[in-house]
CSV table of C-alpha atoms and ligand atoms in Angstrom, one decimal:
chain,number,residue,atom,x,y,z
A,1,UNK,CA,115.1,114.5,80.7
A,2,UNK,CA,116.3,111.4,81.2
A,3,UNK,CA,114.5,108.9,83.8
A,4,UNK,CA,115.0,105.3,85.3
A,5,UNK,CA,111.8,103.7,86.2
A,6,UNK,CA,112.4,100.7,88.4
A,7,UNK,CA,110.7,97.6,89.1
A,8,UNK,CA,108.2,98.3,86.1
A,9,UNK,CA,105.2,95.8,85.4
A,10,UNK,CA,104.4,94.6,82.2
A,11,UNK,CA,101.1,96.2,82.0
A,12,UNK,CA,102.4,100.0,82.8
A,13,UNK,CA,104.6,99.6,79.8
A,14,UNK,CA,102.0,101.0,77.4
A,15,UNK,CA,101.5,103.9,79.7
A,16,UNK,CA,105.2,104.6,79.9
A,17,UNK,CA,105.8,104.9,76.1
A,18,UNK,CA,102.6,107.4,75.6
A,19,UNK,CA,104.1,109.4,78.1
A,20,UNK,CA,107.5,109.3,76.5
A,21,UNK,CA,105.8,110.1,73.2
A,22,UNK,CA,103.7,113.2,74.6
A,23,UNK,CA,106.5,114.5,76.6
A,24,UNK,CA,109.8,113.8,74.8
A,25,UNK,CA,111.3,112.6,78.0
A,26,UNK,CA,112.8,109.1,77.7
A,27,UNK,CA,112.1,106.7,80.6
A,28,UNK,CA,114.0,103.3,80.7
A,29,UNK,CA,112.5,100.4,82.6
A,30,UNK,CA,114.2,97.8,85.2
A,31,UNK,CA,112.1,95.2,86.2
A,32,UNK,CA,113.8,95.2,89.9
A,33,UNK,CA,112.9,97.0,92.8
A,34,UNK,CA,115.4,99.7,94.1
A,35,UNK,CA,117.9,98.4,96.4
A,36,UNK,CA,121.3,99.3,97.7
A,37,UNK,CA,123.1,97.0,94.8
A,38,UNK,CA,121.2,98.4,91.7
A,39,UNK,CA,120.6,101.8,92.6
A,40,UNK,CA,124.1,102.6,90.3
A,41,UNK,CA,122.5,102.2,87.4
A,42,UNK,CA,121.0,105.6,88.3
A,43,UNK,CA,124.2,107.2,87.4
A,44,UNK,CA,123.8,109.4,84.4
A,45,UNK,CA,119.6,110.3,84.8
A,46,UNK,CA,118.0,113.0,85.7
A,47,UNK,CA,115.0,111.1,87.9
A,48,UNK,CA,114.0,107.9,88.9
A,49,UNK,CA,110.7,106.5,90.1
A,50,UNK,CA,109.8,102.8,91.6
A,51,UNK,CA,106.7,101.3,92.9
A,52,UNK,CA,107.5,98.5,95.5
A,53,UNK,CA,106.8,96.8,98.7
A,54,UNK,CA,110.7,95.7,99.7
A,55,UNK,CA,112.0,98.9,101.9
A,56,UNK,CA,114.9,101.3,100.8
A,57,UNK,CA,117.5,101.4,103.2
A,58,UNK,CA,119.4,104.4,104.1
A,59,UNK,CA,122.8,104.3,101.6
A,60,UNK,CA,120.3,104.7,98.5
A,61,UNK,CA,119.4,108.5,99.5
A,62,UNK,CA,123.8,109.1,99.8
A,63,UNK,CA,124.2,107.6,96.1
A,64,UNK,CA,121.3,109.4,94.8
A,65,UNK,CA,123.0,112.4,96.0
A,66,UNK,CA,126.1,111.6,95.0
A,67,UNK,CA,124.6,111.0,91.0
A,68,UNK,CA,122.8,114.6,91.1
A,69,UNK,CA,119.3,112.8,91.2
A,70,UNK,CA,117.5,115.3,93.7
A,71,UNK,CA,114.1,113.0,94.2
A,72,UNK,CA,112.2,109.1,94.1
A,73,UNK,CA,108.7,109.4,92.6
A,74,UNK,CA,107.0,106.3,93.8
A,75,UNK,CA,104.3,104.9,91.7
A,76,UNK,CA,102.0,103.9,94.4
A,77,UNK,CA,100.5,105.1,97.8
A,78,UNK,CA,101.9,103.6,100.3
A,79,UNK,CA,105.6,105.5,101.5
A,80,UNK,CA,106.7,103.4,103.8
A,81,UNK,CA,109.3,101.7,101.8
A,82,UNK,CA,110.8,105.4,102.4
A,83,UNK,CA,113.7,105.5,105.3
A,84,UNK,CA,112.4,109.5,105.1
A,85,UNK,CA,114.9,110.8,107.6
A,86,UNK,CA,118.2,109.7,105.2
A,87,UNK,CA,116.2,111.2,102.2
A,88,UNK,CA,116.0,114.2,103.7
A,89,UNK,CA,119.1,114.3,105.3
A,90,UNK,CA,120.6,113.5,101.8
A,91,UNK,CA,118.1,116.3,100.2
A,92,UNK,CA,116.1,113.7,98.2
A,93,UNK,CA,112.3,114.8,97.6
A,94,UNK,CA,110.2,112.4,97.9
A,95,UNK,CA,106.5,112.0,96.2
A,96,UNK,CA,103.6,109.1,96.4
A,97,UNK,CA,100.5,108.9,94.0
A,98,UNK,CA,98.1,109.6,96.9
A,99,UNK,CA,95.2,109.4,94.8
A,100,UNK,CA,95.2,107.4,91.3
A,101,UNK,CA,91.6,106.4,90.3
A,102,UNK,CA,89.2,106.7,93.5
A,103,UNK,CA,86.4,105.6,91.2
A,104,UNK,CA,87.5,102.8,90.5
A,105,UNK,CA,87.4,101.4,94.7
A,106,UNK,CA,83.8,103.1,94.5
A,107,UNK,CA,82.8,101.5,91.2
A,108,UNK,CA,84.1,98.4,92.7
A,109,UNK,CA,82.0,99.0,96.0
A,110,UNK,CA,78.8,99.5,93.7
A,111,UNK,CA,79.5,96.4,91.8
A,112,UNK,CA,79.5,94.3,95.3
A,113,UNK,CA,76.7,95.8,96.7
A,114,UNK,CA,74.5,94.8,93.3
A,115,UNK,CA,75.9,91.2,93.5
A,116,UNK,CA,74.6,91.3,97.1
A,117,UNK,CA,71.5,92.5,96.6
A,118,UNK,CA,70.9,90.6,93.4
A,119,UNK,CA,71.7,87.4,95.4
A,120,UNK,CA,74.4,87.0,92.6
A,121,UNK,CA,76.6,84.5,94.3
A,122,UNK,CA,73.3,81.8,95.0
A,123,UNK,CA,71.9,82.4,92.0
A,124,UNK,CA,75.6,81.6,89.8
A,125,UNK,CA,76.3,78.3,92.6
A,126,UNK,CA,72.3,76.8,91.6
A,127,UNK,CA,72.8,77.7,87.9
A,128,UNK,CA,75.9,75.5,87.7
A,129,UNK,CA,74.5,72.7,89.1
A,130,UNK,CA,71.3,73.5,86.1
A,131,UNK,CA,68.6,74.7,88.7
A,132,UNK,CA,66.1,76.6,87.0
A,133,UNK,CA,64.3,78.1,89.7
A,134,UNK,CA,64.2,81.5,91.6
A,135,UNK,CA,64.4,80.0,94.8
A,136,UNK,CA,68.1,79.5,95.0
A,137,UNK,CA,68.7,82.9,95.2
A,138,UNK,CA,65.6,84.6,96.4
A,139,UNK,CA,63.8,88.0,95.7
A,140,UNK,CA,66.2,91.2,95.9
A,141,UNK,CA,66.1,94.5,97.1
A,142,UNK,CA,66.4,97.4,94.7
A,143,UNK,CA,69.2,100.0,95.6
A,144,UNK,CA,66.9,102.9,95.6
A,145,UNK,CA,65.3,101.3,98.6
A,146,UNK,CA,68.5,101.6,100.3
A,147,UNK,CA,70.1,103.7,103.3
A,148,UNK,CA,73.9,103.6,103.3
A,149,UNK,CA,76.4,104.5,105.8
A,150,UNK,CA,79.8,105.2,104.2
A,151,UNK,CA,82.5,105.3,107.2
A,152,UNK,CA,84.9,107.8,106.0
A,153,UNK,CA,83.9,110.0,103.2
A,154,UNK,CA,86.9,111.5,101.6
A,155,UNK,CA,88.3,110.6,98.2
A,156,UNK,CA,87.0,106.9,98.0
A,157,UNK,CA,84.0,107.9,100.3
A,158,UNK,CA,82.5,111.0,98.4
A,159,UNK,CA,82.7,109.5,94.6
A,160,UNK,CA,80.7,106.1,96.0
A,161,UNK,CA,78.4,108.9,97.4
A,162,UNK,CA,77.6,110.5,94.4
A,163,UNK,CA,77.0,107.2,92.6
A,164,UNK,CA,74.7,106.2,95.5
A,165,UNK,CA,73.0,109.6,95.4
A,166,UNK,CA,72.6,108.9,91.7
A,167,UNK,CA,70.9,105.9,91.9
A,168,UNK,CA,68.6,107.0,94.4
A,169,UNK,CA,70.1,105.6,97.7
A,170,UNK,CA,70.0,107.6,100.9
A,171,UNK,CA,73.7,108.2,101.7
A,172,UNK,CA,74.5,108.7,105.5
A,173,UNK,CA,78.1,110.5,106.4
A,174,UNK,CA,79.8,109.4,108.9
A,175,UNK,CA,84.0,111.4,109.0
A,176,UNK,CA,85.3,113.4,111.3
A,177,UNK,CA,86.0,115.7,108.7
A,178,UNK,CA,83.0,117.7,107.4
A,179,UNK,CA,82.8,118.4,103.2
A,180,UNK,CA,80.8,120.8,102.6
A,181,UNK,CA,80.6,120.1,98.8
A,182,UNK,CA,79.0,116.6,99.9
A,183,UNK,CA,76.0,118.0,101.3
A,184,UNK,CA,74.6,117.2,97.5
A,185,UNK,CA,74.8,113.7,98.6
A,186,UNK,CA,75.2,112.5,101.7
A,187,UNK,CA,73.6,113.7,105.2
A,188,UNK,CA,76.5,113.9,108.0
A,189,UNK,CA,75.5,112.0,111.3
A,190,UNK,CA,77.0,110.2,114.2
A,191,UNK,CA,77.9,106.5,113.7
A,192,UNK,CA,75.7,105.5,116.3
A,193,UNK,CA,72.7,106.3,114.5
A,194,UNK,CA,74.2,106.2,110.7
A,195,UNK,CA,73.9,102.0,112.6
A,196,UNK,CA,70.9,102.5,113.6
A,197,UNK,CA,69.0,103.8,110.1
A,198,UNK,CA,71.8,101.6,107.4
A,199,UNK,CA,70.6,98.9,105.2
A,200,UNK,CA,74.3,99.1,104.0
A,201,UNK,CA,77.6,99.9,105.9
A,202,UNK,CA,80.6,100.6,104.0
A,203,UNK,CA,84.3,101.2,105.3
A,204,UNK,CA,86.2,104.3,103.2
A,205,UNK,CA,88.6,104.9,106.1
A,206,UNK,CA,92.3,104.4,106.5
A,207,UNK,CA,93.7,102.1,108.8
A,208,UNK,CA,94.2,103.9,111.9
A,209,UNK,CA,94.5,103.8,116.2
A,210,UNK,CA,90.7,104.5,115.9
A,211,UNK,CA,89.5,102.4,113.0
A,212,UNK,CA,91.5,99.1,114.1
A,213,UNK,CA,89.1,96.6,115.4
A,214,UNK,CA,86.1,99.5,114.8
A,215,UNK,CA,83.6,96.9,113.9
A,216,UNK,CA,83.7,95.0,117.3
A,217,UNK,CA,80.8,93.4,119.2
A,218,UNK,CA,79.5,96.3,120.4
A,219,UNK,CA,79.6,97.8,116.5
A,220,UNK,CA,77.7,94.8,115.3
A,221,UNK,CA,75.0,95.0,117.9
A,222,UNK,CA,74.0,98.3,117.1
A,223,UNK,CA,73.2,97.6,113.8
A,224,UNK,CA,69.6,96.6,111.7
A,225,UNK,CA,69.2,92.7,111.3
A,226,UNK,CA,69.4,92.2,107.8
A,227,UNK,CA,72.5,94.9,107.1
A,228,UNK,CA,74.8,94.7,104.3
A,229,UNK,CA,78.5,95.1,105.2
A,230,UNK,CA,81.1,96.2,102.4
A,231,UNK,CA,84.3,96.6,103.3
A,232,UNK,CA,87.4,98.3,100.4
A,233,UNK,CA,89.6,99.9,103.1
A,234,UNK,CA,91.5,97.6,105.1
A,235,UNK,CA,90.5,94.1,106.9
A,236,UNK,CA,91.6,95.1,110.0
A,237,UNK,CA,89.1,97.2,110.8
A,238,UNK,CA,86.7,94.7,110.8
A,239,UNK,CA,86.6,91.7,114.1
A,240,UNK,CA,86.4,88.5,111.2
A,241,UNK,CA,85.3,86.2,114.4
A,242,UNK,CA,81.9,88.0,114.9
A,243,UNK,CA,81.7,88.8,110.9
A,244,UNK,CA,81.6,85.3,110.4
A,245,UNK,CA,78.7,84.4,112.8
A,246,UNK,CA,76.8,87.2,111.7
A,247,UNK,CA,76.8,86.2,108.3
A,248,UNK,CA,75.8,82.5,109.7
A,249,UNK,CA,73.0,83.8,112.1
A,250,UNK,CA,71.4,86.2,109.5
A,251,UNK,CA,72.2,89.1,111.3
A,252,UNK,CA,74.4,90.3,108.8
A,253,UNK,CA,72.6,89.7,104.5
A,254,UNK,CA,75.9,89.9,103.2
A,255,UNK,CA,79.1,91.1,103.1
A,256,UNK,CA,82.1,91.8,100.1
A,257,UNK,CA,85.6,92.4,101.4
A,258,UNK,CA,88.3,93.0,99.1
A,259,UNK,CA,90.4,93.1,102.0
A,260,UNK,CA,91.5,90.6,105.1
A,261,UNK,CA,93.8,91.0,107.9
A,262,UNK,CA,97.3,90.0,107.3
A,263,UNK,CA,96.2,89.7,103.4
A,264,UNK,CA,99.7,90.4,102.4
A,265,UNK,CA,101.4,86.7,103.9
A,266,UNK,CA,99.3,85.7,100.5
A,267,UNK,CA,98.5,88.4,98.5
A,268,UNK,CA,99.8,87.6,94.9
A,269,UNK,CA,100.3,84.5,95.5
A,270,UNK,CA,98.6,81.3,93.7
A,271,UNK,CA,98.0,78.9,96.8
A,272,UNK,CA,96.0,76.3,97.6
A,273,UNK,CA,92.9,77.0,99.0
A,274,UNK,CA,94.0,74.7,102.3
A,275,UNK,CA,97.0,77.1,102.5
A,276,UNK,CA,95.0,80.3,103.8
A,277,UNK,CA,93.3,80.7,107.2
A,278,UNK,CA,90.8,78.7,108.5
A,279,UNK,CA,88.3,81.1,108.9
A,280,UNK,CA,88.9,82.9,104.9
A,281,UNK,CA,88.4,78.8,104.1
A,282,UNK,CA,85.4,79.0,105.7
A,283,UNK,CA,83.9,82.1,104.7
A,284,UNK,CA,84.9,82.0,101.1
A,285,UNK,CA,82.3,78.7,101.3
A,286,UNK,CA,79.3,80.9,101.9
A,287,UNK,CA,76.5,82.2,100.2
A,288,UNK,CA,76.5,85.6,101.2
A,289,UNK,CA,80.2,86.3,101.4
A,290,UNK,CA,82.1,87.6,98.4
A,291,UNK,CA,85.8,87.7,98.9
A,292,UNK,CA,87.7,89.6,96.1
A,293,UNK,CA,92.4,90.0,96.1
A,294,UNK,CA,92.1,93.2,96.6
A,295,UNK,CA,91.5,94.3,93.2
A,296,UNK,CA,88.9,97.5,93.6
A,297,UNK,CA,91.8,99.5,92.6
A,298,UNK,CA,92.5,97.5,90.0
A,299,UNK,CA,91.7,99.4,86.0
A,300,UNK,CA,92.6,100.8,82.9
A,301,UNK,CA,92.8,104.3,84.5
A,302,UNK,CA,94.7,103.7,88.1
A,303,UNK,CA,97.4,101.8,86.6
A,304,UNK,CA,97.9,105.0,83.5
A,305,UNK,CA,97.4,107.2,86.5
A,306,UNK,CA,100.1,105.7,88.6
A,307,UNK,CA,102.8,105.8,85.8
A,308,UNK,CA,101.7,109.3,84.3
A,309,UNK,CA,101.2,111.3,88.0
A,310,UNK,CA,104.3,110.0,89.2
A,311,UNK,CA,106.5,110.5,85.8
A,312,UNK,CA,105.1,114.0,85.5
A,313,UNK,CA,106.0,114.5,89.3
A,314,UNK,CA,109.1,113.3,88.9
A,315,UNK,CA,109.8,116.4,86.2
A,316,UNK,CA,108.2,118.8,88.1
A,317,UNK,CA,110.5,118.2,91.1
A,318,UNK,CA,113.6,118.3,89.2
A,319,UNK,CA,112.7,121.4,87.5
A,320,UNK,CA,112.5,122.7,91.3
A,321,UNK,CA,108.6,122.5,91.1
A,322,UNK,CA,106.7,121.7,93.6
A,323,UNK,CA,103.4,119.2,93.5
A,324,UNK,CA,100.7,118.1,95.8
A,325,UNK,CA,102.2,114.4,96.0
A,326,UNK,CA,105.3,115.3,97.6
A,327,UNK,CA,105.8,113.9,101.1
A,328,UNK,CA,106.7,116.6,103.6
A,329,UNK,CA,109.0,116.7,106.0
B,1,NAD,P1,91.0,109.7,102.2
B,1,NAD,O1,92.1,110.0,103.1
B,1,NAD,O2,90.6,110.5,101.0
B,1,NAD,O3,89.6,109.5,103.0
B,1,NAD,C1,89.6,108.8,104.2
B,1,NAD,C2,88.6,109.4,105.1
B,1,NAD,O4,88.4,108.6,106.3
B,1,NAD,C3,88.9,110.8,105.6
B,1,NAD,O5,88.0,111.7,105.2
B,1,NAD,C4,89.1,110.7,107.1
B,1,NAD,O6,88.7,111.8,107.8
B,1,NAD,C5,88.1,109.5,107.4
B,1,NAD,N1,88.3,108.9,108.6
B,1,NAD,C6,89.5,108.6,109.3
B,1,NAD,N2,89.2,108.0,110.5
B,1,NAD,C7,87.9,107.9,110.6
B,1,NAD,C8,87.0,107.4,111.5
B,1,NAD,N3,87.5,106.9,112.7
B,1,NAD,N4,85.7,107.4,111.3
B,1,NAD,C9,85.2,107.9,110.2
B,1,NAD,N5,86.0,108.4,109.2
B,1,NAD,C10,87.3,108.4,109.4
B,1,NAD,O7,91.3,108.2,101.7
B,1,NAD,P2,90.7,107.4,100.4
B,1,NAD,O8,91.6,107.7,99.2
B,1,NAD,O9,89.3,107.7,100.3
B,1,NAD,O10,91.0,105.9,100.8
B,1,NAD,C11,90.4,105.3,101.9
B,1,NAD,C12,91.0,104.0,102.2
B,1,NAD,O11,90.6,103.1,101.1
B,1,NAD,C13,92.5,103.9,102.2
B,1,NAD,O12,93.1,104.4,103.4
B,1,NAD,C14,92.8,102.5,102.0
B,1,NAD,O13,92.8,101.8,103.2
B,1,NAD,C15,91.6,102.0,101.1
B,1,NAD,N6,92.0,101.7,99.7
B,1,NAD,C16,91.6,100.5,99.2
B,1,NAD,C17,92.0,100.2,97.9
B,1,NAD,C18,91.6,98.8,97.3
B,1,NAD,O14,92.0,98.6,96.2
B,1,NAD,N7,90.8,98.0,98.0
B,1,NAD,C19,92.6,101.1,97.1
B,1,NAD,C20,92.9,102.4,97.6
B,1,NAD,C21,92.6,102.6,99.0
């Protein structure tokens, strides 16, 4: 089989000619995202796959058609760059990779939480400056110790779980939707009193109607003083006004975020510091803040899992397969 990969990274290379080697099929890279003036060079394969963030508009799904390619495999979760009704309308399946290392966003979580605990961040700032001394930093916690609320347990969710649970943390649940293979780890509570009993909250969930602006004022008063506040998921779920003075006041210990609200005006971009809002400026100053570019996702494995789940899905939909990553109509 015969594919063309579009708008292929550098580092995915590697991944793409192991595949080709284990599979026989050949896959040639573009380094362009799919759009309505390239999407001719398609003529002649069997499959293509892209990973971008630039939409494709409607006449892409016709010319598809047109060359005999029945699908897109997108190397990457996110489907909105999909006009779905033309696909459909021009028989083009369609298929995401939903789920390419959640280990490595809960790895990532762990790593943030240590930092915080271990005062990380002070002691690294006083060691620069040569200061000897524990007090820059001050005595830590040991995770064990620990009661964690994860807020939304599913992929993401349950593997931080099991690390926790590992390590000797309680783990409180808080998700809609109950897991019955999770009761090894976690205990499943409300949210009002997974605040209540949490050392550490942690944000697994989606970006949704219900998790928007979910930790507002009145989310923030309801929990400990001294709380640790992780969020991987999405930085609009979290009010930055009141984050900010909690950190300040105390109220909050700490907090990691590898993700800010409207982070994609300058995500993947190398800008002054000056050039991002006031309030990131700010918080990025303190102590007990660790920003990261949203980079939890961000290994070895993810970015071989993108290239190989979507290439393999790719084949299996042109051989009139069917896999779990297609998107439905
Ligand atoms: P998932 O769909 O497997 O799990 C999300 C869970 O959140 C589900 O169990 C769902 O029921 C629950 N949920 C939804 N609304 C909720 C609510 N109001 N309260 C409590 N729980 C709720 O998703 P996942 O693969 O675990 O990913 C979770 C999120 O992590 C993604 O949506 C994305 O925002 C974020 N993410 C971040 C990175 C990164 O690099 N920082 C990478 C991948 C995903």
């Amino acid at each position: 089989m015969k594919i063309l990969m579009y708008n292929t990274v550098a580092e995915e290379l590697p991944y793409v000619k192991d595949w080709s080697a284990k599979t026989g099929h050949e896959v040639v890279n573009l380094f362009d995202p799919l759009d309505t003036e390239n999407v001719s060079m398609a003529k002649g394969y069997d499959a293509v796959s892209t990973q971008q963030t630039t939409v494709m508009p409607a006449p892409i799904y016709s010319k598809l058609a047109q060359f005999g390619i029945k699908q897109i495999a997108l190397r990457q979760v996110g489907y909105d760059v999909f006009d779905l009704p033309a696909a459909f309308e021009n028989n083009i399946r369609l298929s995401n990779v939903a789920a390419y290392s959640p280990r490595a966003i809960a790895e990532y979580t762990l790593t943030q939480l240590m930092n915080i605990l271990r005062n990380n961040k002070k002691f690294d700032r006083a060691m620069a400056t040569g200061d000897y001394t524990w007090a820059a930093g001050g005595r830590a916690r040991e995770i064990y110790q620990m009661t964690v609320a994860l807020i939304g347990v599913g992929r993401i969710g349950s593997s931080f779980a099991q690390m926790l649970h590992a390590l000797g943390a309680k783990v409180l649940a808080v998700d809609p939707i109950y897991r019955a293979q999770n009761e090894a780890f976690v205990e499943y509570t409300t949210l009002d009193d997974a605040l209540s009993r949490a050392n550490v909250i942690s944000f697994h969930t989606p970006l949704n109607s219900q998790t928007k602006g979910m930790a507002d004022k009145s989310f923030f008063d309801k929990i400990q003083p001294g709380t640790i506040m992780l969020n991987m998921a999405r930085g609009e779920i979290v009010d930055m006004a009141i984050l900010e003075k909690s950190l300040l006041s105390g109220h909050l210990y700490g907090a990691a975020f590898d993700v800010t609200p409207n982070e994609n005006e300058f995500m993947d971009k190398k800008q002054s510091i000056n050039e991002l809002p006031e309030n990131i400026q700010r918080l990025v100053q303190l102590d007990n803040f660790y920003l990261s570019p949203h980079i939890a996702f961000y290994t070895n494995t993810a970015i071989k899992n993108m290239v190989e789940m979507a290439l393999n899905d790719a084949v299996t939909i042109v051989n009139g397969g069917y896999t779990e990553n297609e998107i439905l109509r």
